mmCIF file of C-alpha atoms and ligand atoms in Angstrom:
data_model
loop_
_atom_site.group_PDB
_atom_site.id
_atom_site.type_symbol
_atom_site.label_atom_id
_atom_site.label_comp_id
_atom_site.label_asym_id
_atom_site.label_seq_id
_atom_site.Cartn_x
_atom_site.Cartn_y
_atom_site.Cartn_z
ATOM 1 C CA GLN A 1 -92.548 53.202 133.449
ATOM 2 C CA ALA A 2 -89.550 52.475 131.299
ATOM 3 C CA LYS A 3 -91.569 51.988 128.165
ATOM 4 C CA SER A 4 -92.168 54.186 125.179
ATOM 5 C CA ASN A 5 -94.516 56.946 125.856
ATOM 6 C CA GLY A 6 -97.174 58.844 123.916
ATOM 7 C CA ARG A 7 -97.949 58.794 120.239
ATOM 8 C CA HIS A 8 -94.411 59.649 119.171
ATOM 9 C CA GLY A 9 -93.115 56.574 120.950
ATOM 10 C CA LEU A 10 -90.475 58.571 122.771
ATOM 11 C CA CYS A 11 -88.544 56.656 125.369
ATOM 12 C CA PHE A 12 -87.077 58.892 128.051
ATOM 13 C CA PHE A 13 -84.697 56.270 129.412
ATOM 14 C CA ASP A 14 -82.328 56.243 126.480
ATOM 15 C CA PRO A 15 -79.140 57.356 128.270
ATOM 16 C CA SER A 16 -77.655 59.285 125.353
ATOM 17 C CA MET A 17 -80.878 61.199 124.814
ATOM 18 C CA GLN A 18 -81.092 61.942 128.482
ATOM 19 C CA ALA A 19 -77.518 63.258 128.456
ATOM 20 C CA ALA A 20 -78.248 65.498 125.478
ATOM 21 C CA LEU A 21 -81.382 66.815 127.148
ATOM 22 C CA LEU A 22 -79.519 67.527 130.382
ATOM 23 C CA ALA A 23 -76.715 69.295 128.496
ATOM 24 C CA HIS A 24 -79.318 71.443 126.748
ATOM 25 C CA VAL A 25 -81.057 72.319 130.006
ATOM 26 C CA LYS A 26 -77.688 73.102 131.604
ATOM 27 C CA LEU A 27 -76.668 75.380 128.720
ATOM 28 C CA GLU A 28 -79.970 77.197 128.964
ATOM 29 C CA SER A 29 -79.597 77.823 132.693
ATOM 30 C CA ASP A 30 -75.957 78.863 132.071
ATOM 31 C CA LEU A 31 -77.233 81.434 129.566
ATOM 32 C CA ARG A 32 -79.586 82.919 132.153
ATOM 33 C CA GLN A 33 -76.658 83.052 134.553
ATOM 34 C CA ALA A 34 -74.510 84.721 131.871
ATOM 35 C CA GLN A 35 -77.075 87.479 131.527
ATOM 36 C CA ALA A 36 -77.332 87.922 135.309
ATOM 37 C CA SER A 37 -73.581 87.982 135.948
ATOM 38 C CA GLN A 38 -72.247 89.852 132.918
ATOM 39 C CA GLN A 39 -70.326 87.103 131.177
ATOM 40 C CA TRP A 40 -70.830 88.861 127.855
ATOM 41 C CA GLN A 41 -68.273 90.900 125.987
ATOM 42 C CA LEU A 42 -68.377 92.612 122.626
ATOM 43 C CA TYR A 43 -65.502 92.098 120.238
ATOM 44 C CA TYR A 44 -65.086 94.383 117.238
ATOM 45 C CA GLN A 45 -63.884 93.418 113.773
ATOM 46 C CA PRO A 46 -62.451 96.130 111.486
ATOM 47 C CA GLN A 47 -64.171 97.169 108.276
ATOM 48 C CA VAL A 48 -61.797 98.886 105.854
ATOM 49 C CA ASP A 49 -61.915 100.931 102.663
ATOM 50 C CA HIS A 50 -59.694 100.321 99.627
ATOM 51 C CA TYR A 51 -56.821 102.197 101.230
ATOM 52 C CA GLY A 52 -56.948 99.762 104.150
ATOM 53 C CA THR A 53 -58.181 102.524 106.466
ATOM 54 C CA ILE A 54 -60.523 101.349 109.211
ATOM 55 C CA THR A 55 -63.835 103.130 108.692
ATOM 56 C CA GLY A 56 -65.953 101.074 111.073
ATOM 57 C CA VAL A 57 -66.304 97.862 113.024
ATOM 58 C CA GLU A 58 -68.814 95.060 113.448
ATOM 59 C CA ALA A 59 -69.740 94.195 117.032
ATOM 60 C CA LEU A 60 -69.619 90.427 117.633
ATOM 61 C CA LEU A 61 -70.842 88.900 120.863
ATOM 62 C CA ARG A 62 -68.571 86.675 122.980
ATOM 63 C CA TRP A 63 -69.541 84.580 125.992
ATOM 64 C CA HIS A 64 -66.941 83.911 128.662
ATOM 65 C CA HIS A 65 -68.328 80.714 130.158
ATOM 66 C CA PRO A 66 -66.941 80.064 133.666
ATOM 67 C CA GLU A 67 -66.004 76.428 132.886
ATOM 68 C CA ARG A 68 -65.881 76.171 129.113
ATOM 69 C CA GLY A 69 -64.006 79.366 128.327
ATOM 70 C CA MET A 70 -65.050 81.347 125.294
ATOM 71 C CA VAL A 71 -68.165 80.057 123.541
ATOM 72 C CA SER A 72 -68.837 81.287 119.998
ATOM 73 C CA PRO A 73 -72.144 82.840 119.014
ATOM 74 C CA GLY A 74 -72.979 80.088 116.523
ATOM 75 C CA ASP A 75 -73.378 77.788 119.542
ATOM 76 C CA PHE A 76 -75.600 79.961 121.719
ATOM 77 C CA ILE A 77 -77.464 82.546 119.569
ATOM 78 C CA PRO A 78 -79.902 79.836 118.359
ATOM 79 C CA LEU A 79 -80.568 78.898 121.996
ATOM 80 C CA LEU A 80 -81.174 82.521 122.955
ATOM 81 C CA GLU A 81 -83.575 82.722 120.023
ATOM 82 C CA SER A 82 -85.468 79.655 121.175
ATOM 83 C CA ASN A 83 -86.630 81.549 124.271
ATOM 84 C CA GLU A 84 -87.227 85.163 125.219
ATOM 85 C CA LEU A 85 -83.607 85.734 126.254
ATOM 86 C CA ILE A 86 -82.637 87.055 122.824
ATOM 87 C CA ASN A 87 -84.545 90.265 123.603
ATOM 88 C CA ASP A 88 -82.593 90.985 126.788
ATOM 89 C CA VAL A 89 -79.214 89.930 125.422
ATOM 90 C CA GLY A 90 -79.827 91.803 122.170
ATOM 91 C CA GLU A 91 -80.643 94.940 124.155
ATOM 92 C CA TRP A 92 -77.431 94.514 126.164
ATOM 93 C CA VAL A 93 -75.443 94.195 122.914
ATOM 94 C CA LEU A 94 -76.987 97.326 121.409
ATOM 95 C CA GLU A 95 -76.493 99.301 124.613
ATOM 96 C CA ASP A 96 -72.857 98.295 124.989
ATOM 97 C CA ALA A 97 -72.146 99.143 121.334
ATOM 98 C CA CYS A 98 -73.925 102.508 121.682
ATOM 99 C CA TYR A 99 -71.914 103.417 124.791
ATOM 100 C CA GLN A 100 -68.806 102.552 122.794
ATOM 101 C CA LEU A 101 -69.919 104.834 119.950
ATOM 102 C CA ALA A 102 -70.589 107.654 122.406
ATOM 103 C CA ARG A 103 -67.107 107.237 123.944
ATOM 104 C CA TRP A 104 -65.394 107.132 120.549
ATOM 105 C CA ALA A 105 -67.291 110.275 119.519
ATOM 106 C CA GLN A 106 -65.205 112.172 122.112
ATOM 107 C CA HIS A 107 -61.925 111.253 120.441
ATOM 108 C CA PRO A 108 -60.764 113.102 117.299
ATOM 109 C CA ARG A 109 -59.215 109.996 115.698
ATOM 110 C CA LEU A 110 -62.138 107.694 116.528
ATOM 111 C CA SER A 111 -65.125 109.970 116.135
ATOM 112 C CA GLN A 112 -65.891 108.939 112.538
ATOM 113 C CA LEU A 113 -66.060 105.189 113.187
ATOM 114 C CA THR A 114 -69.304 103.346 112.550
ATOM 115 C CA ILE A 115 -70.443 100.329 114.562
ATOM 116 C CA SER A 116 -72.556 97.594 112.964
ATOM 117 C CA VAL A 117 -74.743 95.592 115.342
ATOM 118 C CA ASN A 118 -76.377 92.265 114.460
ATOM 119 C CA ILE A 119 -80.100 92.133 115.192
ATOM 120 C CA SER A 120 -81.845 88.768 115.338
ATOM 121 C CA PRO A 121 -85.093 88.630 113.323
ATOM 122 C CA LEU A 122 -86.925 87.479 116.454
ATOM 123 C CA GLN A 123 -85.618 90.440 118.396
ATOM 124 C CA PHE A 124 -86.584 92.821 115.582
ATOM 125 C CA ARG A 125 -90.112 91.392 115.369
ATOM 126 C CA ASP A 126 -90.737 91.677 119.102
ATOM 127 C CA GLU A 127 -93.411 94.271 119.842
ATOM 128 C CA GLN A 128 -91.203 95.909 122.492
ATOM 129 C CA PHE A 129 -88.259 96.278 120.090
ATOM 130 C CA LEU A 130 -88.649 99.965 119.203
ATOM 131 C CA ALA A 131 -89.348 100.941 122.807
ATOM 132 C CA ARG A 132 -86.255 99.086 124.012
ATOM 133 C CA VAL A 133 -84.118 100.672 121.293
ATOM 134 C CA GLU A 134 -85.378 104.164 122.145
ATOM 135 C CA GLY A 135 -84.460 103.501 125.772
ATOM 136 C CA VAL A 136 -80.933 102.559 124.718
ATOM 137 C CA PHE A 137 -80.609 105.694 122.569
ATOM 138 C CA ALA A 138 -81.795 107.914 125.423
ATOM 139 C CA ARG A 139 -79.409 106.351 127.949
ATOM 140 C CA THR A 140 -76.313 106.267 125.735
ATOM 141 C CA GLN A 141 -76.708 109.463 123.664
ATOM 142 C CA ALA A 142 -74.824 107.686 120.854
ATOM 143 C CA PRO A 143 -74.342 109.457 117.506
ATOM 144 C CA LEU A 144 -77.005 107.481 115.623
ATOM 145 C CA GLN A 145 -75.749 108.358 112.122
ATOM 146 C CA GLN A 146 -72.790 106.107 112.945
ATOM 147 C CA LEU A 147 -74.904 103.146 113.979
ATOM 148 C CA LYS A 148 -75.676 100.399 111.456
ATOM 149 C CA LEU A 149 -78.065 97.577 112.187
ATOM 150 C CA GLU A 150 -77.398 94.279 110.417
ATOM 151 C CA VAL A 151 -80.510 92.322 109.540
ATOM 152 C CA THR A 152 -80.879 89.164 107.471
ATOM 153 C CA GLU A 153 -83.183 88.272 104.612
ATOM 154 C CA SER A 154 -85.195 85.931 106.852
ATOM 155 C CA LEU A 155 -86.608 89.031 108.569
ATOM 156 C CA PHE A 156 -88.595 89.783 105.421
ATOM 157 C CA VAL A 157 -90.114 86.372 104.828
ATOM 158 C CA GLU A 158 -93.148 87.169 106.959
ATOM 159 C CA ALA A 159 -94.621 90.416 108.317
ATOM 160 C CA ARG A 160 -92.559 92.406 105.848
ATOM 161 C CA ASP A 161 -94.637 95.575 106.280
ATOM 162 C CA ASP A 162 -94.107 95.515 110.017
ATOM 163 C CA ALA A 163 -90.350 95.148 109.536
ATOM 164 C CA ARG A 164 -90.368 97.946 106.996
ATOM 165 C CA ASP A 165 -92.307 100.286 109.315
ATOM 166 C CA LYS A 166 -89.839 99.682 112.122
ATOM 167 C CA MET A 167 -86.915 100.278 109.783
ATOM 168 C CA LEU A 168 -88.451 103.565 108.627
ATOM 169 C CA ALA A 169 -88.933 104.694 112.225
ATOM 170 C CA LEU A 170 -85.278 103.993 112.959
ATOM 171 C CA LYS A 171 -84.087 105.573 109.703
ATOM 172 C CA ALA A 172 -85.849 108.748 110.803
ATOM 173 C CA ARG A 173 -83.487 108.743 113.808
ATOM 174 C CA GLY A 174 -80.460 108.490 111.494
ATOM 175 C CA VAL A 175 -79.766 104.757 111.889
ATOM 176 C CA ARG A 176 -78.580 102.834 108.813
ATOM 177 C CA PHE A 177 -79.339 99.266 107.752
ATOM 178 C CA SER A 178 -77.140 96.587 106.274
ATOM 179 C CA LEU A 179 -78.430 93.320 104.805
ATOM 180 C CA ASP A 180 -76.124 90.634 106.245
ATOM 181 C CA ASP A 181 -75.196 87.303 104.645
ATOM 182 C CA PHE A 182 -76.656 88.510 101.369
ATOM 183 C CA GLY A 183 -77.265 85.751 98.865
ATOM 184 C CA THR A 184 -77.795 82.946 101.370
ATOM 185 C CA GLY A 185 -81.456 83.608 102.139
ATOM 186 C CA TYR A 186 -84.755 83.962 100.373
ATOM 187 C CA SER A 187 -83.577 86.659 98.016
ATOM 188 C CA SER A 188 -86.332 88.358 96.151
ATOM 189 C CA LEU A 189 -85.217 91.255 94.050
ATOM 190 C CA ALA A 190 -88.684 92.759 94.319
ATOM 191 C CA TYR A 191 -88.481 93.372 98.055
ATOM 192 C CA LEU A 192 -84.930 94.685 97.983
ATOM 193 C CA ALA A 193 -86.015 97.835 96.195
ATOM 194 C CA GLN A 194 -88.888 98.399 98.645
ATOM 195 C CA LEU A 195 -86.852 98.241 101.820
ATOM 196 C CA PRO A 196 -85.026 101.232 103.279
ATOM 197 C CA LEU A 197 -81.612 99.550 103.156
ATOM 198 C CA ASP A 198 -78.253 101.281 102.966
ATOM 199 C CA GLN A 199 -75.811 98.436 102.445
ATOM 200 C CA LEU A 200 -75.559 94.895 101.117
ATOM 201 C CA LYS A 201 -73.067 92.635 102.844
ATOM 202 C CA ILE A 202 -71.891 89.858 100.560
ATOM 203 C CA ASP A 203 -71.786 86.584 102.470
ATOM 204 C CA GLN A 204 -68.380 85.127 103.209
ATOM 205 C CA SER A 205 -69.229 81.788 101.614
ATOM 206 C CA PHE A 206 -69.235 83.478 98.187
ATOM 207 C CA VAL A 207 -66.239 85.699 98.885
ATOM 208 C CA GLN A 208 -64.014 82.842 100.026
ATOM 209 C CA GLN A 209 -64.650 80.881 96.805
ATOM 210 C CA VAL A 210 -64.527 83.824 94.457
ATOM 211 C CA LEU A 211 -61.297 82.724 92.750
ATOM 212 C CA GLU A 212 -62.091 79.007 92.706
ATOM 213 C CA SER A 213 -65.700 78.994 91.596
ATOM 214 C CA GLN A 214 -67.099 80.633 88.456
ATOM 215 C CA ALA A 215 -70.572 80.460 89.943
ATOM 216 C CA ASN A 216 -69.555 82.249 93.134
ATOM 217 C CA ALA A 217 -67.683 84.863 91.145
ATOM 218 C CA ALA A 218 -70.830 85.477 89.107
ATOM 219 C CA ILE A 219 -72.917 85.836 92.283
ATOM 220 C CA VAL A 220 -70.482 88.313 93.826
ATOM 221 C CA GLU A 221 -70.189 90.273 90.622
ATOM 222 C CA SER A 222 -73.937 90.608 90.149
ATOM 223 C CA THR A 223 -74.410 91.554 93.792
ATOM 224 C CA ILE A 224 -71.960 94.415 93.345
ATOM 225 C CA VAL A 225 -73.787 95.563 90.194
ATOM 226 C CA LEU A 226 -77.151 95.219 91.925
ATOM 227 C CA ALA A 227 -76.006 97.288 94.894
ATOM 228 C CA GLU A 228 -74.692 99.957 92.563
ATOM 229 C CA SER A 229 -77.922 100.168 90.604
ATOM 230 C CA LEU A 230 -80.071 100.283 93.760
ATOM 231 C CA ASN A 231 -77.802 102.967 95.183
ATOM 232 C CA LEU A 232 -76.666 100.807 98.072
ATOM 233 C CA GLU A 233 -73.217 100.494 99.566
ATOM 234 C CA VAL A 234 -71.646 97.078 99.288
ATOM 235 C CA ILE A 235 -69.177 95.362 101.619
ATOM 236 C CA ALA A 236 -67.568 91.954 101.258
ATOM 237 C CA GLU A 237 -67.176 89.850 104.400
ATOM 238 C CA GLY A 238 -64.782 86.977 105.010
ATOM 239 C CA VAL A 239 -61.940 88.439 102.914
ATOM 240 C CA GLU A 240 -58.927 86.302 103.829
ATOM 241 C CA THR A 241 -56.371 86.785 101.019
ATOM 242 C CA LYS A 242 -54.858 89.620 99.028
ATOM 243 C CA ALA A 243 -55.937 87.862 95.826
ATOM 244 C CA GLN A 244 -59.585 87.956 96.959
ATOM 245 C CA GLN A 245 -59.302 91.635 97.800
ATOM 246 C CA ALA A 246 -57.662 92.408 94.449
ATOM 247 C CA TRP A 247 -60.468 90.586 92.639
ATOM 248 C CA LEU A 248 -63.091 92.537 94.623
ATOM 249 C CA LEU A 249 -61.393 95.851 93.943
ATOM 250 C CA ALA A 250 -61.190 95.057 90.224
ATOM 251 C CA HIS A 251 -64.946 94.420 90.337
ATOM 252 C CA ASP A 252 -65.695 97.735 92.060
ATOM 253 C CA CYS A 253 -66.173 96.593 95.623
ATOM 254 C CA HIS A 254 -64.357 99.053 97.864
ATOM 255 C CA ALA A 255 -65.251 97.962 101.397
ATOM 256 C CA TYR A 256 -64.010 94.827 103.110
ATOM 257 C CA GLN A 257 -64.160 92.891 106.339
ATOM 258 C CA GLY A 258 -62.197 89.719 107.022
ATOM 259 C CA TYR A 259 -59.208 88.087 108.656
ATOM 260 C CA LEU A 260 -56.913 89.713 106.056
ATOM 261 C CA PHE A 261 -57.584 93.055 107.747
ATOM 262 C CA GLY A 262 -58.148 91.880 111.298
ATOM 263 C CA ARG A 263 -59.974 89.387 113.474
ATOM 264 C CA PRO A 264 -62.561 90.441 116.032
ATOM 265 C CA VAL A 265 -60.738 92.031 118.997
ATOM 266 C CA THR A 266 -61.526 94.146 122.070
ATOM 267 C CA ALA A 267 -62.446 97.821 121.794
ATOM 268 C CA ALA A 268 -59.081 98.697 123.363
ATOM 269 C CA ALA A 269 -57.280 96.741 120.640
ATOM 270 C CA ILE A 270 -59.251 98.600 117.950
ATOM 271 C CA GLU A 271 -58.163 101.892 119.535
ATOM 272 C CA ARG A 272 -54.503 100.746 119.510
ATOM 273 C CA LEU A 273 -54.824 99.788 115.837
ATOM 274 C CA ILE A 274 -56.068 103.257 114.958
ATOM 275 C CA ILE A 275 -54.138 105.550 117.301
ATOM 276 C CA GLY A 276 -51.158 103.333 118.162
ATOM 277 C CA ASP A 277 -49.966 103.051 121.761
HETATM 278 P P1 C2E B 301 -72.041 87.451 110.921
HETATM 279 O O1 C2E B 301 -72.831 88.597 111.428
HETATM 280 O O2 C2E B 301 -72.144 87.126 109.482
HETATM 281 O O3 C2E B 301 -70.558 87.770 111.376
HETATM 282 C C1 C2E B 301 -69.420 87.383 110.656
HETATM 283 C C2 C2E B 301 -68.788 86.153 111.237
HETATM 284 O O4 C2E B 301 -67.729 85.738 110.379
HETATM 285 C C3 C2E B 301 -68.141 86.358 112.614
HETATM 286 O O5 C2E B 301 -68.218 85.120 113.315
HETATM 287 C C4 C2E B 301 -66.695 86.668 112.234
HETATM 288 O O6 C2E B 301 -65.772 86.402 113.279
HETATM 289 C C5 C2E B 301 -66.514 85.711 111.090
HETATM 290 N N1 C2E B 301 -65.467 86.171 110.157
HETATM 291 C C6 C2E B 301 -65.128 87.436 109.844
HETATM 292 N N2 C2E B 301 -64.145 87.484 108.933
HETATM 293 C C7 C2E B 301 -63.852 86.189 108.634
HETATM 294 C C8 C2E B 301 -62.903 85.572 107.736
HETATM 295 O O7 C2E B 301 -62.118 86.236 107.035
HETATM 296 N N3 C2E B 301 -62.899 84.217 107.685
HETATM 297 C C9 C2E B 301 -63.744 83.465 108.457
HETATM 298 N N4 C2E B 301 -63.669 82.131 108.357
HETATM 299 N N5 C2E B 301 -64.651 84.014 109.306
HETATM 300 C C10 C2E B 301 -64.696 85.360 109.395
HETATM 301 P P2 C2E B 301 -68.753 85.023 114.815
HETATM 302 O O8 C2E B 301 -68.256 86.178 115.622
HETATM 303 O O9 C2E B 301 -68.477 83.645 115.300
HETATM 304 O O10 C2E B 301 -70.312 85.234 114.658
HETATM 305 C C11 C2E B 301 -71.105 84.294 113.962
HETATM 306 C C12 C2E B 301 -72.510 84.800 113.763
HETATM 307 O O11 C2E B 301 -73.183 84.923 115.019
HETATM 308 C C13 C2E B 301 -72.590 86.188 113.139
HETATM 309 O O12 C2E B 301 -72.429 86.107 111.741
HETATM 310 C C14 C2E B 301 -73.979 86.611 113.562
HETATM 311 O O13 C2E B 301 -74.943 86.049 112.713
HETATM 312 C C15 C2E B 301 -74.104 85.976 114.928
HETATM 313 N N6 C2E B 301 -73.829 86.994 115.958
HETATM 314 C C16 C2E B 301 -72.656 87.426 116.465
HETATM 315 N N7 C2E B 301 -72.841 88.385 117.389
HETATM 316 C C17 C2E B 301 -74.185 88.591 117.456
HETATM 317 C C18 C2E B 301 -75.024 89.478 118.226
HETATM 318 O O14 C2E B 301 -74.582 90.316 119.030
HETATM 319 N N8 C2E B 301 -76.386 89.374 118.027
HETATM 320 C C19 C2E B 301 -76.904 88.485 117.115
HETATM 321 N N9 C2E B 301 -78.251 88.450 116.978
HETATM 322 N N10 C2E B 301 -76.154 87.662 116.380
HETATM 323 C C20 C2E B 301 -74.809 87.707 116.539
HETATM 324 MG MG1 MG B 302 -73.143 90.452 110.812
HETATM 325 MG MG1 MG B 303 -72.492 87.963 107.762
HETATM 326 MG MG1 MG B 304 -72.505 84.798 108.523
#
């Protein structure tokens, strides 16, 4: 029956719609395949202090698709989040990062590095989350004081007490928390003080416009002051120019991440940056 169907009047014979649907289904089955056949890789982007010394890295997921080449997370994380796969892939990410931390802990020049790992709100809210994380910690024996978990403000929109309880349980193990993309979400100053956070990460959209836009400069400046008064560390992400870094330094922000200091690269490349070859 090539006629519109159901109360939404959807017609399933529109060729462009059908193509989009097939592409979506294909991508989803490719993602399952990626998980089964290890097409994931973690890249690491340097985080530096005001001397330019690398103090840590952020782990960023890459997908080596057999036909399409490298696919960026913006294109597939939302798909992973639309089904249960985010829990398995997120566990793989954490485990790989923790093994990396444990390996670096053996090396005198790398043993102080921190690794920040992005955690999807859906993954964090899952009732198996803490059990999965404990499994990863037991298997990897990573130094947990050097692990930071990056969460976003959307995590605290609903079930805030549950999120807070889980954070407290992980803090008791030494793990630290960073609030990613700060300023882009449902910021409520009231909850910030109640959460066991360690760091605010100023979103790159503000940082990149800091010299061009008065409004963005004001947002960045008050975030730095807020972090200071709540006793939180602050890091700026998306720093691309020396002028942006100079502005940040002049406004008392001493930690940076961005293309100015290095793009996301392999763990081996991070080691070469720090120890040389
Ligand atoms: P994010 O956590 O805010 O990560 C920062 C993103 O900004 C990264 O993009 C990084 O490559 C990019 N970036 C860093 N410095 C600069 C800069 O100076 N200029 C510009 N234009 N961009 C910069 P990427 O790797 O494509 O990741 C995008 C987002 O995907 C991440 O944003 C994060 O939300 C998500 N993501 C990445 N890996 C994971 C993961 O393992 N798990 C989860 N749940 N999400 C992830
Ligand atoms: Mg992040
Ligand atoms: Mg971010
Ligand atoms: Mg972002």
